[in-house]
PDB file of C-alpha atoms in Angstrom:
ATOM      1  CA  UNK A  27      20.077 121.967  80.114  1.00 88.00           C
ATOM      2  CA  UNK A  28      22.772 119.130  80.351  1.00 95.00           C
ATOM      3  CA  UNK A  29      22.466 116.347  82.833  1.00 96.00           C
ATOM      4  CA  UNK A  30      24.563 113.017  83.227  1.00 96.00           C
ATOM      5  CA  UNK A  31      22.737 109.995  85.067  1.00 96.00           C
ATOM      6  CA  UNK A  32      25.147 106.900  86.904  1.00 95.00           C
ATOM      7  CA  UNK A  33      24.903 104.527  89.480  1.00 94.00           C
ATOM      8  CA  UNK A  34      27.884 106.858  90.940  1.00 94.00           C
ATOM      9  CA  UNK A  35      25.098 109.699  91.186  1.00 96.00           C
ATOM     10  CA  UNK A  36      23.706 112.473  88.569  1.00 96.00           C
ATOM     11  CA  UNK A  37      25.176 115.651  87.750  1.00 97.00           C
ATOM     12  CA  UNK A  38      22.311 118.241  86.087  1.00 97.00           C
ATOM     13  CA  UNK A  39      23.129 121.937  84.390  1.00 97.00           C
ATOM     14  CA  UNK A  40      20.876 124.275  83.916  1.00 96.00           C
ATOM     15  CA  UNK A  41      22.674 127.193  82.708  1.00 94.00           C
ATOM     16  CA  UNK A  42      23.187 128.566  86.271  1.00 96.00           C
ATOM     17  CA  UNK A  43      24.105 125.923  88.490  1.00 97.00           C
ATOM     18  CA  UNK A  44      25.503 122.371  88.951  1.00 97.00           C
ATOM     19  CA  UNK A  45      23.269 119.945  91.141  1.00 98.00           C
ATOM     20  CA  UNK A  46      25.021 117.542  92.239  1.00 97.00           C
ATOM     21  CA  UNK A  47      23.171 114.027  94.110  1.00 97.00           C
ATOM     22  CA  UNK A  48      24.936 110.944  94.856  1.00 95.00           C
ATOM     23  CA  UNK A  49      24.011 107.788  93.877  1.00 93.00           C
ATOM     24  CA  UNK A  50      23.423 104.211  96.246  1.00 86.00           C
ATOM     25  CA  UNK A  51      26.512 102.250  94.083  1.00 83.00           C
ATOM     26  CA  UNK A  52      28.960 100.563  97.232  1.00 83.00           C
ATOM     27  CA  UNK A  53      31.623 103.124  96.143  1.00 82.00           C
ATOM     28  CA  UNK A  54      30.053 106.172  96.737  1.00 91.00           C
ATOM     29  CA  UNK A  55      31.367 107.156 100.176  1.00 91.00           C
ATOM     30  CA  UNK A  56      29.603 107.658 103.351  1.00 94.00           C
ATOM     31  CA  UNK A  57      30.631 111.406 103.130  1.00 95.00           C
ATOM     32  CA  UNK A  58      28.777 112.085  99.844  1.00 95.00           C
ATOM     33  CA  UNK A  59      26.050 110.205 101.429  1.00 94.00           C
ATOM     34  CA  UNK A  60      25.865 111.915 104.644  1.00 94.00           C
ATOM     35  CA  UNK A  61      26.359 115.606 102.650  1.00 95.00           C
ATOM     36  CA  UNK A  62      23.070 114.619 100.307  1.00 95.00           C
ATOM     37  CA  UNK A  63      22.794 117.015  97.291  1.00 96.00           C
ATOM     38  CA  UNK A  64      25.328 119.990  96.759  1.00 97.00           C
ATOM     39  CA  UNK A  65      23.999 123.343  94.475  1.00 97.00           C
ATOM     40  CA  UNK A  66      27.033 124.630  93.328  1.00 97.00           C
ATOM     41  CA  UNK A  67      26.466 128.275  91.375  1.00 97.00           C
ATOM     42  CA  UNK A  68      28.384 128.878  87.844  1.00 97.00           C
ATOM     43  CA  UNK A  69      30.391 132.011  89.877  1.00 96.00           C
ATOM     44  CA  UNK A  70      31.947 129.110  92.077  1.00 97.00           C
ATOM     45  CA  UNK A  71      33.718 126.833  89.025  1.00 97.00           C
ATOM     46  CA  UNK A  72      36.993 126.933  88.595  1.00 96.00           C
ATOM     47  CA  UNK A  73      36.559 124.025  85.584  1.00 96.00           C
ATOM     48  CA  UNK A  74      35.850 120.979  84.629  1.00 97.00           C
ATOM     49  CA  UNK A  75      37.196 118.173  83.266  1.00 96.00           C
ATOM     50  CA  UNK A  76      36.117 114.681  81.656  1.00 95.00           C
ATOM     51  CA  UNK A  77      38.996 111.778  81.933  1.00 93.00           C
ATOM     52  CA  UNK A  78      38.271 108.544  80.082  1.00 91.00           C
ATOM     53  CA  UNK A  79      38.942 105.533  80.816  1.00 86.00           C
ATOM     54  CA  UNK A  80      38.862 101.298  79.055  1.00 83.00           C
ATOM     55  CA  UNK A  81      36.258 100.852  81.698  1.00 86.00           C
ATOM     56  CA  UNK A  82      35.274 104.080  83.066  1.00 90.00           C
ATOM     57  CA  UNK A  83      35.869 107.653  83.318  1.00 93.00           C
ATOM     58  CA  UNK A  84      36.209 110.543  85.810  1.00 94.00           C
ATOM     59  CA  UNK A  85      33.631 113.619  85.829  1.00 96.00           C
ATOM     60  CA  UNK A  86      35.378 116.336  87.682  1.00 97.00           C
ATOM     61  CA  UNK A  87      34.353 119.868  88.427  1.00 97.00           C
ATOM     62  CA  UNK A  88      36.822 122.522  89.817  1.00 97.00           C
ATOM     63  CA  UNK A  89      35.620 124.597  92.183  1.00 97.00           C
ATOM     64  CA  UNK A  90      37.901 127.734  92.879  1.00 96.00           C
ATOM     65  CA  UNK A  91      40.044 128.330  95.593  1.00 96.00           C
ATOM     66  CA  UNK A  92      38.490 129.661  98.528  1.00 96.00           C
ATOM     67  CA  UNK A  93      34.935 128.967  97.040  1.00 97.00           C
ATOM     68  CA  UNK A  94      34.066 125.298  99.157  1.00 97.00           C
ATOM     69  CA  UNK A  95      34.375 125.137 103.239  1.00 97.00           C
ATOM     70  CA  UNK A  96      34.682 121.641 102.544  1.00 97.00           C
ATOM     71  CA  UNK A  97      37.391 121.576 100.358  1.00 96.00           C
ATOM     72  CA  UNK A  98      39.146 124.682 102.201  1.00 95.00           C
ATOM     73  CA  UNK A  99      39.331 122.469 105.541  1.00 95.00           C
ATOM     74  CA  UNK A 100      40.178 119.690 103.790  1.00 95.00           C
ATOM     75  CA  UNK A 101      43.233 120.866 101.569  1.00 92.00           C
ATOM     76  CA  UNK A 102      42.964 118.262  98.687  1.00 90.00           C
ATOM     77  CA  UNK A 103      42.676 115.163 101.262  1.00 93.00           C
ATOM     78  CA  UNK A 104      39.899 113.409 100.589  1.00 92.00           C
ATOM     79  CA  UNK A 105      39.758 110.564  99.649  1.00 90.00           C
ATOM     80  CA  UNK A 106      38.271 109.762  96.352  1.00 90.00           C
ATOM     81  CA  UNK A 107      34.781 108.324  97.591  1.00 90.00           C
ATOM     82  CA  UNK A 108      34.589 110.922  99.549  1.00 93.00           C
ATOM     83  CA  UNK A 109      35.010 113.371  96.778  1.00 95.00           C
ATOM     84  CA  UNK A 110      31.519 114.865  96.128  1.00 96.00           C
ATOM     85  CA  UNK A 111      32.672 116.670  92.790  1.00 97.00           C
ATOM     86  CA  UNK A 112      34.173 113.730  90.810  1.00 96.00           C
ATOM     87  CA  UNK A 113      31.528 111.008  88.834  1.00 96.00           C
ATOM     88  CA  UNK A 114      32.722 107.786  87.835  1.00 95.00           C
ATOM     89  CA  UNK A 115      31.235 107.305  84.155  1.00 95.00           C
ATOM     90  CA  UNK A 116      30.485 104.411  82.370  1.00 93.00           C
ATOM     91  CA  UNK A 117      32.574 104.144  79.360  1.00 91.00           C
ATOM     92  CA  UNK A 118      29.268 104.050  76.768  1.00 91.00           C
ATOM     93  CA  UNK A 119      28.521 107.517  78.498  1.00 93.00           C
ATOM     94  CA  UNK A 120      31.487 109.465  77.955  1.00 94.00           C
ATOM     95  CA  UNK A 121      29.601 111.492  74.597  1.00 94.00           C
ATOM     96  CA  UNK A 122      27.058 112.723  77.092  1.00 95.00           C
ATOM     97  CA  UNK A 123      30.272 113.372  79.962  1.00 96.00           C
ATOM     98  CA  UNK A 124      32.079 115.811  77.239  1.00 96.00           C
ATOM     99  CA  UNK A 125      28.634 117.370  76.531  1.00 96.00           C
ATOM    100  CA  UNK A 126      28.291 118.416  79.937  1.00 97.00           C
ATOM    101  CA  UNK A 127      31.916 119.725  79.773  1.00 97.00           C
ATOM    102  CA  UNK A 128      31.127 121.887  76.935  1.00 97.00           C
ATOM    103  CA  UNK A 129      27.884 123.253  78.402  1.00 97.00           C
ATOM    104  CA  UNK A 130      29.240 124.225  81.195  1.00 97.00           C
ATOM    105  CA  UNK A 131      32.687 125.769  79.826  1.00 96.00           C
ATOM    106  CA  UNK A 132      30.374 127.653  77.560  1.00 96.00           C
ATOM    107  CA  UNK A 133      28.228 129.457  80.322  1.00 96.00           C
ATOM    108  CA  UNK A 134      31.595 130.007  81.842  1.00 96.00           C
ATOM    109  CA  UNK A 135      32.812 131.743  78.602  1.00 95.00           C
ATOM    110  CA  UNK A 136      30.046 133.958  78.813  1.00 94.00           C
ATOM    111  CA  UNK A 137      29.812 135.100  82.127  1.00 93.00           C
ATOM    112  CA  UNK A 138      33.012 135.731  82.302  1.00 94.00           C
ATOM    113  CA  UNK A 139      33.719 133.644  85.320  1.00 93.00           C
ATOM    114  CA  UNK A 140      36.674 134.460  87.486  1.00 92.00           C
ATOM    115  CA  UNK A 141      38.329 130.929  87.960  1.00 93.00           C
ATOM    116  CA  UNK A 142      40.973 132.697  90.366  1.00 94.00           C
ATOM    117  CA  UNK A 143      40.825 132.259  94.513  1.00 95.00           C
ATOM    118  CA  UNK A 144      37.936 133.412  95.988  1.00 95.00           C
ATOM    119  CA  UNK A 145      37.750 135.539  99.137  1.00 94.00           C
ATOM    120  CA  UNK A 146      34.222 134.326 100.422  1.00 95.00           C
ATOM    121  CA  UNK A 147      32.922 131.005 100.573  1.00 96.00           C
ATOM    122  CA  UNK A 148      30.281 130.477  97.662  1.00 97.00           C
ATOM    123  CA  UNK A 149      28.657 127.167  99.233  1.00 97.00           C
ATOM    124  CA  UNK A 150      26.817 127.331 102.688  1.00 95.00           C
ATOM    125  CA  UNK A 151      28.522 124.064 104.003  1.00 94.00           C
ATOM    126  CA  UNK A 152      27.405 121.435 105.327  1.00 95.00           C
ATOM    127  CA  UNK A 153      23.225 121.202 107.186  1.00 95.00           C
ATOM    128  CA  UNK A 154      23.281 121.422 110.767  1.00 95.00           C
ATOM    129  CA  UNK A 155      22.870 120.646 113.624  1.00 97.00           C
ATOM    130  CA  UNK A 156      25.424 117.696 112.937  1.00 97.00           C
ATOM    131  CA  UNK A 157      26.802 114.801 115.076  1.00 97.00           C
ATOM    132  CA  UNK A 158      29.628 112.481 114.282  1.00 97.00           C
ATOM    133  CA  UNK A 159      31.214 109.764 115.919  1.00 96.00           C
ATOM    134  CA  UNK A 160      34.572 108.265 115.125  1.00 96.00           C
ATOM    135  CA  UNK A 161      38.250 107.724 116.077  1.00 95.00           C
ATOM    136  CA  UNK A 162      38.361 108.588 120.499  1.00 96.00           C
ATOM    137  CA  UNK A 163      34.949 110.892 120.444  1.00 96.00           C
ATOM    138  CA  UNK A 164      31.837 112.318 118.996  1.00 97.00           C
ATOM    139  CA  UNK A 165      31.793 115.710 117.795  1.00 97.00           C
ATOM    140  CA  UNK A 166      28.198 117.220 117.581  1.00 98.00           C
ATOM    141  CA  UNK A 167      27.601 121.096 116.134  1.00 97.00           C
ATOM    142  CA  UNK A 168      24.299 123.064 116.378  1.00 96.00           C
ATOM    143  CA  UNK A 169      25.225 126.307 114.428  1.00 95.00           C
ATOM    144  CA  UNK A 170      26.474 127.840 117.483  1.00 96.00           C
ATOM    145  CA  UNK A 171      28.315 125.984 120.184  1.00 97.00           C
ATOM    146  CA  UNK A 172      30.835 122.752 119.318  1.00 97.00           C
ATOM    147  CA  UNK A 173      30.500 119.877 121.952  1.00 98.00           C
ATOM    148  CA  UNK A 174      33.300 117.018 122.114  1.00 97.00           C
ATOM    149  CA  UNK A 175      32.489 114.164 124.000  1.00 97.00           C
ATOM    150  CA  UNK A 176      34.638 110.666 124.567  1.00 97.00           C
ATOM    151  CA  UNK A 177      34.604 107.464 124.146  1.00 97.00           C
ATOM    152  CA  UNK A 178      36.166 104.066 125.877  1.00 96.00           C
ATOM    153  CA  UNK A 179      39.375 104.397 123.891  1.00 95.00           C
ATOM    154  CA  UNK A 180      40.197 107.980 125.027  1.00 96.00           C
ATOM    155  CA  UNK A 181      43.277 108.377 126.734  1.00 95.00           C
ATOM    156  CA  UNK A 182      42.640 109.204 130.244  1.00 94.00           C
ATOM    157  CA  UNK A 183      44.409 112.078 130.759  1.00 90.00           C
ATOM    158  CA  UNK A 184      41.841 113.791 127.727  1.00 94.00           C
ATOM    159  CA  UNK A 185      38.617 111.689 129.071  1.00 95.00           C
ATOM    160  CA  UNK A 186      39.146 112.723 132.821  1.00 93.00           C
ATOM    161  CA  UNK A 187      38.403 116.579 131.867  1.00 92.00           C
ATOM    162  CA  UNK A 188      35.148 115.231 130.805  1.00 95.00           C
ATOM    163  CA  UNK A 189      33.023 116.628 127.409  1.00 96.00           C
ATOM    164  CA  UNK A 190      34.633 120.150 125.919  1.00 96.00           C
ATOM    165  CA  UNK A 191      32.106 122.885 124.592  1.00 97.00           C
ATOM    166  CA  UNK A 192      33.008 125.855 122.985  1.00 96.00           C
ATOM    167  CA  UNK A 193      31.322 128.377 120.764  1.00 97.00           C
ATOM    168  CA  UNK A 194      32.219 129.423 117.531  1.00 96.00           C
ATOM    169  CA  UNK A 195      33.028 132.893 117.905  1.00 95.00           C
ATOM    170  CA  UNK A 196      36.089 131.497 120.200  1.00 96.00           C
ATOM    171  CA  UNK A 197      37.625 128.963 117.619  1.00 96.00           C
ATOM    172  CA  UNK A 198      40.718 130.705 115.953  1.00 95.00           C
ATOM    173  CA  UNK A 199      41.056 127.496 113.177  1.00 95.00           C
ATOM    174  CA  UNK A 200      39.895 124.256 112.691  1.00 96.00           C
ATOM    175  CA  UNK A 201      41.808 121.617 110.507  1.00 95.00           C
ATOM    176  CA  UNK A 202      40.703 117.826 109.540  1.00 96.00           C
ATOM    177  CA  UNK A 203      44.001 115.633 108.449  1.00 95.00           C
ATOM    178  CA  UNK A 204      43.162 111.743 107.830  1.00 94.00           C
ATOM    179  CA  UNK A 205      45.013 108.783 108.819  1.00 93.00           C
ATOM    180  CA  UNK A 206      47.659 108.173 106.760  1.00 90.00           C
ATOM    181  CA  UNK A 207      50.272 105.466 107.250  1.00 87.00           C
ATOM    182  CA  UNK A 208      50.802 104.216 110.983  1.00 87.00           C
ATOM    183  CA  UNK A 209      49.839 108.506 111.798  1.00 92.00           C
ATOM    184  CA  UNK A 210      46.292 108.766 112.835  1.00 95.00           C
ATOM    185  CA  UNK A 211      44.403 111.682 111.610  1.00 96.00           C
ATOM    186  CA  UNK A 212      42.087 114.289 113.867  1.00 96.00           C
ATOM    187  CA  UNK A 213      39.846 117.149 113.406  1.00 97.00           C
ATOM    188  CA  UNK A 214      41.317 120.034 115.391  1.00 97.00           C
ATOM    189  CA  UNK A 215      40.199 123.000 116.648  1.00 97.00           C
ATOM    190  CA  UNK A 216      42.075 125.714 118.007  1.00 96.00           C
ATOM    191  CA  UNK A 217      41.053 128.468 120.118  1.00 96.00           C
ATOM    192  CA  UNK A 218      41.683 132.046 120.524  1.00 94.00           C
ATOM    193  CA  UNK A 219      44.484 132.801 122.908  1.00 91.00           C
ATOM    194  CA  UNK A 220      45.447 128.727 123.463  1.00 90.00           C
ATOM    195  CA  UNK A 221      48.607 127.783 124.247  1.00 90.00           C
ATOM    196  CA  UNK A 222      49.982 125.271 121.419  1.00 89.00           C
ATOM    197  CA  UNK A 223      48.141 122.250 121.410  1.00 87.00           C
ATOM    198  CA  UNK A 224      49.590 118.714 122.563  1.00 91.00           C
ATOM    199  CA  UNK A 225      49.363 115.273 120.623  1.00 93.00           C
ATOM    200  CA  UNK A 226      45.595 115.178 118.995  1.00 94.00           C
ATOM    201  CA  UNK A 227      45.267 112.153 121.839  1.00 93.00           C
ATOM    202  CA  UNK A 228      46.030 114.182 124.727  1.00 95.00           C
ATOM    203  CA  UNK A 229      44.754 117.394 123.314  1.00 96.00           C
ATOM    204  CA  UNK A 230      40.587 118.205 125.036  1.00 96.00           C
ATOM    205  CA  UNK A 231      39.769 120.048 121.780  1.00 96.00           C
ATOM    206  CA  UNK A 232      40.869 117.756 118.941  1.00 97.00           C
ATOM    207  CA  UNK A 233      39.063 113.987 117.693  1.00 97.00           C
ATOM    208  CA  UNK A 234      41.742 111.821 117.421  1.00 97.00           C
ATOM    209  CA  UNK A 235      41.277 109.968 114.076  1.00 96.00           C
ATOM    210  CA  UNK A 236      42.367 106.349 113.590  1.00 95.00           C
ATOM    211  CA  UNK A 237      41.744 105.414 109.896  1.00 92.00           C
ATOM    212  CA  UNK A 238      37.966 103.609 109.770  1.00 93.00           C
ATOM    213  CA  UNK A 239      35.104 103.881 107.613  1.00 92.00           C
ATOM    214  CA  UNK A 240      33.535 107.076 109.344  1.00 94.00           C
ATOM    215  CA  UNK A 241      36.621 109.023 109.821  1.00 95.00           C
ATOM    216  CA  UNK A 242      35.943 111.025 106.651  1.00 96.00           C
ATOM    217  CA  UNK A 243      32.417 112.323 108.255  1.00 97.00           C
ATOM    218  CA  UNK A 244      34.670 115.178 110.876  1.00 97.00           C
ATOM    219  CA  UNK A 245      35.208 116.687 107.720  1.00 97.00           C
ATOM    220  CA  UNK A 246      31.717 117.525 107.431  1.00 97.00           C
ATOM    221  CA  UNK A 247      31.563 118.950 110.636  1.00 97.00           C
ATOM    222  CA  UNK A 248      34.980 121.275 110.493  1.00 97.00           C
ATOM    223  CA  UNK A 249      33.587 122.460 107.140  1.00 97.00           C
ATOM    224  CA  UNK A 250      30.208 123.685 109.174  1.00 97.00           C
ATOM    225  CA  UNK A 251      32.077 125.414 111.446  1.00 97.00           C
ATOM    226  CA  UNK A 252      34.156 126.940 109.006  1.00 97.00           C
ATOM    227  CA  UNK A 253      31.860 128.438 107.203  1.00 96.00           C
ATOM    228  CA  UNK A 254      30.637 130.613 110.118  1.00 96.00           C
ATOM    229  CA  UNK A 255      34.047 131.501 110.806  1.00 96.00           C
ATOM    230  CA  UNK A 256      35.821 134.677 108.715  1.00 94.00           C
ATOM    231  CA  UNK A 257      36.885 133.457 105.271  1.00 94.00           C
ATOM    232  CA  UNK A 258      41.099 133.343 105.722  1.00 91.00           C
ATOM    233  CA  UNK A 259      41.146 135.610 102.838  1.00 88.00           C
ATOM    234  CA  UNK A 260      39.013 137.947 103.322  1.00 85.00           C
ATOM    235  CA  UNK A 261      40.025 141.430 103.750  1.00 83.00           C
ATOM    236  CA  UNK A 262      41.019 143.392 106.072  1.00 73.00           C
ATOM    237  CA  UNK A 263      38.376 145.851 107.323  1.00 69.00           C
ATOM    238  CA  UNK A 264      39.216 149.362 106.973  1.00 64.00           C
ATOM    239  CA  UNK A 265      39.311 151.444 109.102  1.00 65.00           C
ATOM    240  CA  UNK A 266      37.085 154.923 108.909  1.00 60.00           C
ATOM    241  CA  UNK A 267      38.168 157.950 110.410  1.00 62.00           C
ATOM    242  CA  UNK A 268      36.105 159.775 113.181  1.00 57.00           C
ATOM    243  CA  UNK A 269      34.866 163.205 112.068  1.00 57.00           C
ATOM    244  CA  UNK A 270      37.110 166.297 112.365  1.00 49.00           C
ATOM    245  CA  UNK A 271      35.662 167.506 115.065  1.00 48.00           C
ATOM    246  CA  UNK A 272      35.794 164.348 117.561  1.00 50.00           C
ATOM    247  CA  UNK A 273      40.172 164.231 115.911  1.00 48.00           C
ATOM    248  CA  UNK A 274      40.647 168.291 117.008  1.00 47.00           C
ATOM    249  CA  UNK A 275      40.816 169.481 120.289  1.00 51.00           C
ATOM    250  CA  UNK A 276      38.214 172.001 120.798  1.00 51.00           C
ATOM    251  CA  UNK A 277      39.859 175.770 120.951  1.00 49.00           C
ATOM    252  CA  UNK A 278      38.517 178.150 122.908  1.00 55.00           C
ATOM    253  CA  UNK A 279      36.845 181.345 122.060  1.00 50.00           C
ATOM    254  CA  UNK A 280      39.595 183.444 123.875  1.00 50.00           C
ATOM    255  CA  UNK A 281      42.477 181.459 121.811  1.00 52.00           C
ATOM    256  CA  UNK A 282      40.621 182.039 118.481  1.00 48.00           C
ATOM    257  CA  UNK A 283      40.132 185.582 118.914  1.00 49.00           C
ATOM    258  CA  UNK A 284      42.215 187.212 121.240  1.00 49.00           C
ATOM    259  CA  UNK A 285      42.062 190.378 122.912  1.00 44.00           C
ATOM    260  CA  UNK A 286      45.593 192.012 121.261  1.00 42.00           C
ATOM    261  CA  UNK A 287      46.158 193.618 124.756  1.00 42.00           C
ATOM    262  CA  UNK A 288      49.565 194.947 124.975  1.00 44.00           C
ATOM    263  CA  UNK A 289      49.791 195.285 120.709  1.00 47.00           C
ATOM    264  CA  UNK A 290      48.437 197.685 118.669  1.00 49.00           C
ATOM    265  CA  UNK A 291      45.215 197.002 116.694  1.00 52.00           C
ATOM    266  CA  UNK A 292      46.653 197.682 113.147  1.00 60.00           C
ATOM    267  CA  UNK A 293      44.621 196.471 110.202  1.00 62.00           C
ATOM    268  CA  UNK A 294      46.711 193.886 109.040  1.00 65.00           C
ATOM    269  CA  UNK A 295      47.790 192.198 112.279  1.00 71.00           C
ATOM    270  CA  UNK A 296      43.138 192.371 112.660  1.00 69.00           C
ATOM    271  CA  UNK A 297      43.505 191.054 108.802  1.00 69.00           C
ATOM    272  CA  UNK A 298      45.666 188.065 109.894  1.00 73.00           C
ATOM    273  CA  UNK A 299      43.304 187.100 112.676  1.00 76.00           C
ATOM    274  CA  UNK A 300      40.357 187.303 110.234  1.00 72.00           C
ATOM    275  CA  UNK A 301      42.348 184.634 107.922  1.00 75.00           C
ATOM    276  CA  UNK A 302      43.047 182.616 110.607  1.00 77.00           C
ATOM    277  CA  UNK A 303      39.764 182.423 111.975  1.00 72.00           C
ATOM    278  CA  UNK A 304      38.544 181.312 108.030  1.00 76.00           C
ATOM    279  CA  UNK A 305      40.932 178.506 108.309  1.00 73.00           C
ATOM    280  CA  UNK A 306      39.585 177.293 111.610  1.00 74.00           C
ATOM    281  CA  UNK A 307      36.114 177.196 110.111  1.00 66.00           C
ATOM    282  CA  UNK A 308      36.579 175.600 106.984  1.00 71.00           C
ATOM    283  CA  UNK A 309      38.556 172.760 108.427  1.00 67.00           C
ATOM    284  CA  UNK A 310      35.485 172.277 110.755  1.00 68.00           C
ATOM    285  CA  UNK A 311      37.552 173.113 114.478  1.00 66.00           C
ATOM    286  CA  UNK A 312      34.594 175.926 114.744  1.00 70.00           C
ATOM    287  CA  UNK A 313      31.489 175.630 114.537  1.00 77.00           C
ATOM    288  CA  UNK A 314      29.244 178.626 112.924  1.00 76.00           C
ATOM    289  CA  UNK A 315      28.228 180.270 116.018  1.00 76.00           C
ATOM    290  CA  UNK A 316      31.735 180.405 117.126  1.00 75.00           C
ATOM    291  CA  UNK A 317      33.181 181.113 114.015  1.00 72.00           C
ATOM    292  CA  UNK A 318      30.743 184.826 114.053  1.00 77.00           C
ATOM    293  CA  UNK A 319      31.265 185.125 117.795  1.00 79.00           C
ATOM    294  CA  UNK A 320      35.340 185.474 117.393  1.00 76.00           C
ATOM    295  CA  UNK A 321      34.956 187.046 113.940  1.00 74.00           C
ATOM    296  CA  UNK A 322      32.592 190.259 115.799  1.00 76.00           C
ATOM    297  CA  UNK A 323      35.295 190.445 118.583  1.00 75.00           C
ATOM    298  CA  UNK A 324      38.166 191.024 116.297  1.00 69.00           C
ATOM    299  CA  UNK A 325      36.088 193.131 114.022  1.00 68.00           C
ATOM    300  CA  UNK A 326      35.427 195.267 117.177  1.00 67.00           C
ATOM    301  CA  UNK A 327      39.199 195.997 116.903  1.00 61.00           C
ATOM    302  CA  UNK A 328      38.868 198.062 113.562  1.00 53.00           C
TER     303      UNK A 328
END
């Protein structure tokens, strides 16, 4: 058991899993705050890593590729209060910081955890249902069905088509990007089929992000949709063949065994028929009852 207590939050280890609870310092962001506590199992750890610092360090676990919807929609863009695996430790602390980095490297050792890509997500995402508001709209997900509504600084062209509701099972992607220099940001989602989307402003199915406080909260909800969607590296299903029977065309009794009219019945032309009828049974074209039906007519030949 290792745990790690700050006003930045507390990080405990029990051997199988990292619990992970913000804390109520001004710098934790409202993303950690909104996403509450996060289990994370050992199989999910890519690493982890203590930085110090003169004043403080950095607590940061690695989750693998693949593992976290939140971090899959997200690409590495968050910004650092928004970061729910990173801890901001007091210097005075940093003894008990590596401990926890050696507990939980250890555990790793000995499972023998995989820290390459993973192609299911490990973490169930974010709670819902789940409304956000920010940048031109509100976003609001229920498990099921996405609804987008607008706000008074939507352009009009997006507003006039009035709220947008899709379900899941019809979004092909969905991407959050944040604001970033004089570009606003957006959460996106595309569906199946769509042409290719216009400017996130004009576009009925994408938040158009403009750089405030809340902006990092979409994030939360494209990682609860993404979750229910395929993992992108899952793969492929494959396909099983349909019995041998259902593949072959049936063959009928007279093609099986046929009469010989107009050749004589000599034993090994009757022989070759027997073999051939063999064949056509094993590989499962006829069934038992046909198989002795056509085997008694060519016998009859003899």
């Amino acid at each position: 058991m290792a745990e790690i207590i700050q006003k930045d939050g507390t990080w405990t280890f029990d051997g199988d899993t990292v619990r992970i609870v913000p804390g109520r310092d001004k710098g934790v962001g409202l993303l950690r705050q909104q996403l509450g506590e996060v289990v994370v199992p050992l199989r999910a750890i890519g690493g982890i890593s203590y930085e110090p610092g003169r004043k403080a360090g950095r607590l940061r676990l690695r989750l693998r590729d693949g593992a976290d919807p939140l971090l899959q929609v997200t690409g590495g863009r968050l910004p650092e209060s928004s970061d729910p695996y990173r801890l901001s430790v007091e210097a005075d602390r940093a003894g008990v910081a590596e401990y926890f980095v050696d507990e939980v490297r250890n555990a790793l050792l000995l499972d023998g955890v995989d820290p390459g890509p993973s192609d299911a997500y490990l973490l169930p995402g974010p709670a819902v249902p789940i409304t956000v508001g920010a940048g031109d709209g509100t976003a609001a997900f229920d498990g099921d069905r996405v609804v987008l509504d607008w706000n008074w600084t939507t352009e009009d062209a997006k507003a006039s088509g009035g709220p947008r509701e899709f379900r899941v099972a019809d979004v092909r992607s969905v991407e959050w990007a944040p604001s970033k220099g004089l570009e606003n940001g957006w959460l996106r989602f595309t569906l199946t089929g769509a042409p290719p989307a216009p400017a996130p402003k004009y576009d009925p199915c994408t938040v158009e992000l403009f750089g405030f406080k809340k902006d990092p909260l979409m994030a939360l909800v494209a990682a609860a949709v993404a979750v229910r969607m395929p993992h992108p590296a899952a793969p492929a299903p494959v396909p099983v063949p349909a019995p041998a029977r259902e593949i072959a065309a049936p063959v009928p009794l007279e093609q099986a065994a046929p009469a010989l009219a107009g050749e004589p019945a000599d034993h090994d032309t009757l022989l070759r028929r027997l073999r051939e009828l063999g064949e056509l049974h094993q590989s499962g074209v006829l069934t038992a009852d046909e198989f002795s039906a056509a085997k008694a007519a060519i016998l009859g030949g003899f």
